[in-house]
XYZ file of C-alpha atoms in Angstrom:
72
model
C -14.881 2.253 174.242
C -12.580 -0.694 173.572
C -8.925 -0.894 174.510
C -7.721 -0.444 170.950
C -10.072 2.501 170.419
C -8.430 4.390 173.256
C -5.229 4.321 171.265
C -6.955 5.346 168.039
C -8.435 8.523 169.509
C -5.064 10.224 169.929
C -1.399 9.719 169.272
C -0.832 7.982 172.599
C -2.629 5.652 174.949
C -2.774 2.360 176.764
C -2.963 -1.024 175.063
C -3.659 -4.274 176.909
C -2.286 -6.964 174.595
C -4.047 -9.880 176.275
C -7.490 -8.283 175.942
C -6.944 -7.338 172.305
C -5.596 -10.808 171.542
C -8.647 -12.419 173.156
C -11.032 -10.222 171.148
C -9.152 -10.900 167.904
C -8.774 -14.624 168.566
C -4.987 -14.568 168.359
C -2.185 -15.069 170.853
C -0.719 -12.265 172.928
C 2.708 -12.914 171.395
C 1.403 -11.823 167.976
C 0.464 -8.431 169.434
C 3.755 -8.098 171.326
C 5.827 -8.993 168.248
C 3.918 -6.504 166.098
C 4.547 -3.769 168.659
C 8.265 -4.618 168.687
C 8.434 -4.399 164.897
C 6.651 -1.037 164.891
C 9.038 0.226 167.563
C 12.101 -1.050 165.667
C 10.863 0.797 162.592
C 10.596 4.026 164.605
C 6.843 4.253 164.105
C 5.893 4.014 167.792
C 7.406 4.288 171.254
C 6.305 1.822 173.922
C 6.696 1.567 177.660
C 5.618 -1.489 179.615
C 3.288 -0.821 182.518
C 3.433 -4.414 183.721
C 0.025 -5.992 184.291
C -1.659 -2.675 183.432
C -0.645 -2.965 179.784
C 1.635 -1.081 177.430
C 1.763 2.669 176.955
C 2.097 3.525 173.263
C 2.949 6.786 171.557
C 2.529 6.904 167.772
C 5.379 8.861 166.164
C 4.330 8.511 162.522
C 1.444 10.591 161.169
C 0.824 8.102 158.349
C 0.171 5.365 160.912
C -2.323 7.618 162.708
C -4.196 8.128 159.433
C -4.314 4.369 158.796
C -5.502 3.662 162.349
C -8.308 6.180 161.895
C -9.335 4.415 158.664
C -9.570 1.112 160.559
C -11.712 2.739 163.211
C -14.211 4.007 160.634
């Protein structure tokens, strides 16, 4: 199971931005900025775990539905 899939299986989980960025071929800052925008919009809550990654809790049911669509 990939790092992003762990998040998609429930409404909370761990995301490692550097690993996702590497897999997607983008910079880590793109991931971090997207997370900040989601948090500012009240869609997610985040908590930095340092080198371990970022804990994310999805607060918006519509986002969960869209994440599940991406998974399938």
